[in-house]
């Protein structure tokens, strides 16, 4: 009998998190080349993940079975969300009890999903490893719970305090995130393992040859990413270096579209870019610029940073523990700065006197660093996490 690993994406629909989930699936395929994989997820998400794997030429896709499920709609009714969470938990654990299944991997997790998953694991006495990846949800541990009884009761802090099944293990997507979690919430950290974000890479990209020097903001503009700060940079730097270009390689969410100085940035619109248009914009950049709030990224990894690596672009970043950790491992892949003023002056300097040789070396360092984040390179570490969760 061929053995199986179950994967489940319980919350993302469409293209959301497809690059990560496809890379995680490729990591599982590499970690267990003798096993088949059953992947549960929203129908369009499964289709896009499969296309992403095929686009990158990943071997073993024929070992994957694709099983559509209904996932909670973002911003939907609270009771409807709980109903969907209950349904996927029941279906997944029913499948997990099959004799040919060896382990379960959740590509992401929500507080409401864990609210059902933890007691169901205890009630069913499942003895197989269940590993859940924690993304942005970890940031809620650093923020106070709402005073509304409903949200207070469902806060991640209270969900994590529920009795913990022996075979359930969480994953934090960086050693720096786990280190901060252990410092601020040690009682939760003992159930968490650190694992680097796997990525599927394109062929090696050639360095850009300015002029003009083109600075880019990657992804969507919402929340802690501080697109307003990038627009202010574009305005200030362009006055000193008028040949410089600033580009949004992504799209503006509602809170990012009306910011001051957005006219100084090219490509600002509210329509999501298709894959080809995003790739064209990102590939055209000289540098990516990351202006997010450093405090937010103590417990959350940065998808924009990985986009910078994917397209081979040295980055200019406001320093935070996650990026400090990455630079320590990967070497000279860009610049870390400590303030808006330092970032502004650096951009003016790069535009005025472009450092061609250092830029070439930075691009080469990125190509080297990407090898350490490939599914093949990370497959052994992922298998060890799953094996450690066995009862």
Coordinates of C-alpha atoms in Angstrom, one line a residue:
X1 CA 0.0 0.0 0.0
X2 CA 1.4 3.4 -1.0
X3 CA 1.6 5.8 2.0
X4 CA 0.1 9.3 1.9
X5 CA 0.7 12.8 3.4
X6 CA -2.3 15.1 3.7
X7 CA -1.9 18.8 3.0
X8 CA -4.6 21.4 3.6
X9 CA -5.0 25.1 2.9
X10 CA -7.9 26.0 5.2
X11 CA -8.4 29.7 4.5
X12 CA -6.8 31.0 1.3
X13 CA -8.7 31.2 -2.0
X14 CA -7.6 32.0 -5.6
X15 CA -4.0 33.2 -5.9
X16 CA -3.6 34.2 -2.3
X17 CA -0.5 32.3 -0.8
X18 CA -0.1 30.2 -4.0
X19 CA 3.7 30.8 -4.2
X20 CA 4.2 29.7 -0.6
X21 CA 1.8 26.7 -0.8
X22 CA 3.2 25.5 -4.0
X23 CA 6.7 25.7 -2.6
X24 CA 5.6 23.9 0.6
X25 CA 4.0 21.2 -1.5
X26 CA 7.2 20.9 -3.5
X27 CA 9.1 20.6 -0.2
X28 CA 6.8 17.7 0.9
X29 CA 7.3 16.0 -2.4
X30 CA 11.1 16.2 -2.0
X31 CA 11.0 15.1 1.6
X32 CA 8.9 12.0 0.9
X33 CA 9.7 10.9 -2.7
X34 CA 8.0 7.5 -2.0
X35 CA 4.7 8.9 -0.8
X36 CA 1.6 10.3 -2.5
X37 CA 0.1 13.6 -1.4
X38 CA -3.5 14.6 -1.0
X39 CA -4.0 18.4 -1.1
X40 CA -7.2 19.9 0.3
X41 CA -8.0 23.5 -0.6
X42 CA -10.4 25.9 -2.4
X43 CA -10.9 24.8 -6.0
X44 CA -9.4 27.8 -7.8
X45 CA -6.5 27.8 -5.3
X46 CA -5.7 24.2 -6.1
X47 CA -5.8 24.9 -9.8
X48 CA -3.4 27.9 -9.5
X49 CA -1.0 26.0 -7.2
X50 CA -0.8 23.1 -9.7
X51 CA -0.1 25.6 -12.5
X52 CA 2.6 27.3 -10.4
X53 CA 4.3 23.9 -9.8
X54 CA 4.2 23.0 -13.5
X55 CA 5.4 26.5 -14.5
X56 CA 8.5 25.9 -12.3
X57 CA 9.0 22.3 -13.6
X58 CA 8.6 20.6 -10.3
X59 CA 9.0 16.8 -10.5
X60 CA 6.5 14.5 -8.8
X61 CA 3.3 16.6 -9.4
X62 CA 1.7 13.4 -10.7
X63 CA 1.8 12.1 -7.1
X64 CA -0.6 14.8 -5.9
X65 CA -4.4 14.3 -5.6
X66 CA -6.4 17.6 -5.5
X67 CA -9.4 17.7 -3.2
X68 CA -11.6 20.9 -3.3
X69 CA -13.1 22.1 0.0
X70 CA -15.1 25.2 1.0
X71 CA -13.0 27.7 3.0
X72 CA -14.3 30.6 5.1
X73 CA -14.9 33.8 3.1
X74 CA -12.7 36.7 4.2
X75 CA -14.7 39.2 6.2
X76 CA -17.7 36.9 6.3
X77 CA -20.3 36.3 8.9
X78 CA -18.8 34.9 12.2
X79 CA -21.1 32.0 12.5
X80 CA -20.6 31.1 8.8
X81 CA -16.9 31.2 9.3
X82 CA -17.1 28.8 12.3
X83 CA -19.3 26.5 10.2
X84 CA -16.7 26.3 7.4
X85 CA -13.9 25.8 9.9
X86 CA -15.8 22.9 11.6
X87 CA -16.5 21.3 8.2
X88 CA -12.9 21.2 7.0
X89 CA -11.6 20.1 10.3
X90 CA -14.0 17.2 10.4
X91 CA -13.3 16.2 6.8
X92 CA -9.5 16.4 7.2
X93 CA -9.4 14.4 10.4
X94 CA -11.8 11.8 9.0
X95 CA -9.4 11.4 6.1
X96 CA -6.4 11.4 8.5
X97 CA -7.7 8.3 10.3
X98 CA -7.2 6.2 7.1
X99 CA -4.7 3.5 7.5
X100 CA -2.5 4.7 4.6
X101 CA -2.1 8.3 5.9
X102 CA 1.2 9.1 7.8
X103 CA 1.0 12.8 8.6
X104 CA -1.1 16.0 8.2
X105 CA 0.3 19.4 7.2
X106 CA -1.7 22.6 7.5
X107 CA -0.3 25.2 5.1
X108 CA -1.8 28.0 7.3
X109 CA -3.9 28.2 10.5
X110 CA -6.5 30.6 12.0
X111 CA -7.5 31.1 15.6
X112 CA -11.0 29.7 14.8
X113 CA -9.6 26.7 12.9
X114 CA -7.3 25.8 15.9
X115 CA -10.3 26.3 18.2
X116 CA -11.9 23.2 16.5
X117 CA -8.7 21.3 15.5
X118 CA -7.2 21.0 19.0
X119 CA -10.2 19.4 20.8
X120 CA -11.0 17.2 17.8
X121 CA -7.4 15.9 17.8
X122 CA -7.8 15.1 21.5
X123 CA -11.2 13.5 21.0
X124 CA -10.2 11.3 18.0
X125 CA -6.9 10.4 19.7
X126 CA -5.1 10.8 16.4
X127 CA -1.5 9.5 16.9
X128 CA -0.2 10.8 13.6
X129 CA 1.8 14.1 13.3
X130 CA -0.2 17.3 12.6
X131 CA 2.0 20.3 11.6
X132 CA 0.4 23.7 11.2
X133 CA 2.2 26.7 9.7
X134 CA 1.6 30.0 11.5
X135 CA 1.8 33.1 9.3
X136 CA 0.5 36.6 10.2
X137 CA -1.7 35.2 12.9
X138 CA 1.3 35.3 15.3
X139 CA 1.3 39.0 15.3
X140 CA -2.0 38.9 17.3
X141 CA 0.0 37.7 20.3
X142 CA 1.7 41.1 20.4
X143 CA -1.6 43.0 20.5
X144 CA -4.2 43.1 23.2
X145 CA -7.5 41.3 22.6
X146 CA -10.7 43.2 21.7
X147 CA -12.9 43.9 24.7
X148 CA -15.9 42.5 22.8
X149 CA -16.6 39.1 24.4
X150 CA -16.7 37.3 21.0
X151 CA -13.3 38.4 19.9
X152 CA -11.8 38.1 23.4
X153 CA -12.8 34.5 23.6
X154 CA -11.4 33.7 20.1
X155 CA -8.1 35.5 20.5
X156 CA -5.2 33.3 19.6
X157 CA -3.8 33.6 23.1
X158 CA -6.9 31.8 24.6
X159 CA -7.0 29.3 21.7
X160 CA -3.3 28.3 22.4
X161 CA -4.1 27.9 26.1
X162 CA -6.5 25.0 25.3
X163 CA -5.2 21.5 26.1
X164 CA -2.5 20.8 23.5
X165 CA -2.5 17.5 21.6
X166 CA 0.8 15.7 21.8
X167 CA 1.1 15.2 18.1
X168 CA 0.3 18.9 17.1
X169 CA 3.3 21.0 16.2
X170 CA 3.4 24.6 15.0
X171 CA 5.9 26.2 12.5
X172 CA 7.2 29.7 12.7
X173 CA 8.7 30.9 9.4
X174 CA 12.1 32.1 10.8
X175 CA 14.4 31.4 13.6
X176 CA 14.3 35.1 14.5
X177 CA 10.5 34.8 14.8
X178 CA 10.7 31.8 17.1
X179 CA 13.4 33.6 19.2
X180 CA 11.1 36.6 19.7
X181 CA 8.2 34.3 20.5
X182 CA 10.2 32.5 23.1
X183 CA 11.2 35.8 24.7
X184 CA 7.7 37.3 24.9
X185 CA 5.5 34.1 25.1
X186 CA 7.6 31.2 26.3
X187 CA 4.6 29.0 27.2
X188 CA 3.5 29.0 23.6
X189 CA 7.0 28.7 22.0
X190 CA 7.6 25.2 23.4
X191 CA 5.2 23.8 20.8
X192 CA 6.8 25.7 17.9
X193 CA 9.6 24.8 15.5
X194 CA 11.4 27.3 13.2
X195 CA 11.5 26.6 9.5
X196 CA 12.6 28.9 6.6
X197 CA 10.1 29.8 4.0
X198 CA 10.7 27.6 0.9
X199 CA 10.5 29.2 -2.5
X200 CA 10.4 28.1 -6.1
X201 CA 12.9 30.2 -8.1
X202 CA 13.0 31.3 -11.7
X203 CA 16.2 31.1 -13.8
X204 CA 19.0 33.4 -12.7
X205 CA 18.3 37.0 -13.5
X206 CA 20.8 39.5 -14.9
X207 CA 21.6 42.7 -13.0
X208 CA 19.9 45.9 -14.3
X209 CA 22.1 48.5 -16.1
X210 CA 20.9 51.9 -15.0
X211 CA 20.1 54.7 -15.8
X212 CA 17.5 55.2 -14.8
X213 CA 17.7 53.8 -11.3
X214 CA 14.2 52.3 -10.6
X215 CA 13.1 51.8 -7.0
X216 CA 10.0 49.6 -6.5
X217 CA 7.4 48.8 -3.8
X218 CA 6.4 45.1 -4.1
X219 CA 3.0 43.7 -3.4
X220 CA -0.1 45.3 -1.9
X221 CA -0.1 48.6 0.0
X222 CA -2.1 47.8 3.1
X223 CA -1.5 48.1 6.8
X224 CA 2.0 47.8 8.3
X225 CA 3.8 47.9 4.9
X226 CA 3.6 51.8 4.9
X227 CA 3.1 52.6 1.3
X228 CA 2.6 56.2 2.4
X229 CA 6.3 56.2 3.5
X230 CA 7.3 55.0 0.0
X231 CA 5.3 57.7 -1.7
X232 CA 7.0 60.3 0.5
X233 CA 10.4 58.9 -0.4
X234 CA 9.5 59.1 -4.1
X235 CA 8.6 62.8 -3.7
X236 CA 11.6 63.7 -1.6
X237 CA 14.2 61.7 -3.7
X238 CA 12.9 62.8 -7.1
X239 CA 13.5 66.5 -6.2
X240 CA 17.2 65.7 -5.6
X241 CA 17.6 63.0 -8.4
X242 CA 14.9 63.8 -11.0
X243 CA 15.9 60.9 -13.3
X244 CA 15.0 58.4 -10.7
X245 CA 11.9 56.3 -11.1
X246 CA 9.6 54.9 -8.4
X247 CA 7.2 52.0 -9.3
X248 CA 4.5 50.1 -7.6
X249 CA 4.8 46.4 -8.6
X250 CA 1.5 45.4 -7.2
X251 CA -1.8 47.3 -6.5
X252 CA -3.1 49.7 -4.0
X253 CA -5.7 48.7 -1.4
X254 CA -8.2 51.2 -0.2
X255 CA -6.1 52.6 2.6
X256 CA -3.1 53.0 0.2
X257 CA -4.7 54.6 -2.8
X258 CA -5.4 58.0 -1.3
X259 CA -2.0 58.7 0.4
X260 CA -0.1 61.9 -0.1
X261 CA 2.4 62.0 -2.9
X262 CA 1.2 58.9 -4.6
X263 CA 1.4 60.8 -7.9
X264 CA 5.2 60.5 -7.6
X265 CA 4.9 56.7 -8.0
X266 CA 4.2 55.0 -11.3
X267 CA 1.6 52.3 -11.7
X268 CA -0.6 53.1 -8.7
X269 CA -4.0 51.5 -9.3
X270 CA -6.5 49.4 -7.4
X271 CA -6.7 46.6 -10.0
X272 CA -4.8 43.5 -9.0
X273 CA -2.1 42.8 -11.6
X274 CA -2.1 39.5 -13.5
X275 CA 1.0 37.3 -13.1
X276 CA 2.7 38.5 -16.3
X277 CA 2.2 42.2 -15.5
X278 CA 3.5 41.8 -12.0
X279 CA 6.5 39.9 -13.2
X280 CA 7.3 42.5 -15.8
X281 CA 7.2 45.4 -13.3
X282 CA 9.2 43.5 -10.7
X283 CA 11.8 42.4 -13.2
X284 CA 12.2 46.1 -14.4
X285 CA 13.3 47.3 -11.0
X286 CA 16.9 48.1 -10.0
X287 CA 16.2 47.9 -6.2
X288 CA 13.2 46.9 -4.1
X289 CA 12.4 49.3 -1.2
X290 CA 10.8 48.0 2.0
X291 CA 9.3 50.7 4.2
X292 CA 7.2 48.5 6.6
X293 CA 6.9 49.1 10.3
X294 CA 9.8 47.1 11.9
X295 CA 7.9 46.2 15.1
X296 CA 5.2 44.3 13.1
X297 CA 7.8 42.0 11.6
X298 CA 9.1 40.6 14.9
X299 CA 6.5 37.8 14.7
X300 CA 5.7 37.8 10.9
X301 CA 7.9 37.0 7.9
X302 CA 7.9 39.4 4.9
X303 CA 6.6 38.2 1.5
X304 CA 7.9 41.3 -0.1
X305 CA 11.4 40.3 1.0
X306 CA 11.0 37.0 -0.7
X307 CA 9.7 38.7 -3.9
X308 CA 12.9 40.7 -3.9
X309 CA 15.0 37.5 -3.8
X310 CA 12.7 35.8 -6.4
X311 CA 13.3 38.6 -8.9
X312 CA 17.0 38.9 -8.0
X313 CA 16.7 42.5 -6.7
X314 CA 18.9 43.9 -4.0
X315 CA 16.7 45.6 -1.4
X316 CA 16.8 48.7 0.7
X317 CA 15.1 47.9 4.0
X318 CA 14.2 49.5 7.3
X319 CA 15.9 47.2 9.8
X320 CA 13.9 44.7 11.8
X321 CA 14.9 41.4 13.5
X322 CA 13.6 39.2 10.6
X323 CA 15.6 41.0 8.0
X324 CA 18.6 41.3 10.3
X325 CA 18.6 37.5 10.6
X326 CA 18.3 37.0 6.8
X327 CA 21.2 39.4 6.1
X328 CA 23.3 37.6 8.7
X329 CA 22.8 34.3 6.9
X330 CA 22.8 35.6 3.3
X331 CA 25.4 38.3 3.2
X332 CA 25.3 41.5 1.2
X333 CA 21.9 41.3 -0.5
X334 CA 21.1 45.0 -0.2
X335 CA 21.1 47.6 2.6
X336 CA 19.6 47.9 6.1
X337 CA 18.9 51.4 7.4
X338 CA 17.6 52.6 10.7
X339 CA 15.4 55.6 9.8
X340 CA 13.5 57.3 7.0
X341 CA 16.2 60.0 6.7
X342 CA 18.9 57.4 6.3
X343 CA 16.9 55.6 3.6
X344 CA 16.2 58.9 1.7
X345 CA 19.9 59.8 1.7
X346 CA 20.9 56.3 0.6
X347 CA 18.5 56.4 -2.4
X348 CA 19.7 59.8 -3.5
X349 CA 23.3 58.5 -3.3
X350 CA 22.5 55.4 -5.3
X351 CA 20.8 57.4 -8.0
X352 CA 23.5 60.0 -8.2
X353 CA 26.5 57.6 -8.2
X354 CA 25.3 54.0 -9.0
X355 CA 27.7 51.4 -7.5
X356 CA 27.9 49.0 -10.4
X357 CA 30.4 46.5 -9.0
X358 CA 28.7 46.2 -5.6
X359 CA 25.4 45.9 -7.3
X360 CA 26.7 43.0 -9.4
X361 CA 28.1 41.3 -6.2
X362 CA 24.7 41.8 -4.4
X363 CA 22.8 40.1 -7.3
X364 CA 25.3 37.2 -7.2
X365 CA 24.8 36.9 -3.4
X366 CA 21.0 36.7 -3.9
X367 CA 21.4 33.9 -6.5
X368 CA 23.6 32.0 -4.0
X369 CA 21.2 32.7 -1.1
X370 CA 18.2 31.4 -3.0
X371 CA 19.7 27.9 -3.2
X372 CA 19.4 27.5 0.6
X373 CA 15.7 28.2 0.4
X374 CA 14.8 25.7 -2.3
X375 CA 12.4 22.8 -1.5
X376 CA 15.2 20.3 -2.0
X377 CA 17.5 22.2 0.4
X378 CA 14.8 22.4 3.1
X379 CA 13.1 19.0 2.7
X380 CA 15.3 17.3 5.3
X381 CA 14.5 20.0 7.9
X382 CA 10.8 19.7 7.2
X383 CA 10.8 16.0 7.5
X384 CA 12.6 16.2 10.8
X385 CA 9.9 18.6 12.2
X386 CA 7.1 16.2 11.2
X387 CA 9.0 13.2 12.6
X388 CA 9.5 15.0 15.9
X389 CA 5.7 15.4 16.3
X390 CA 5.1 11.7 16.3
X391 CA 3.7 10.4 19.6

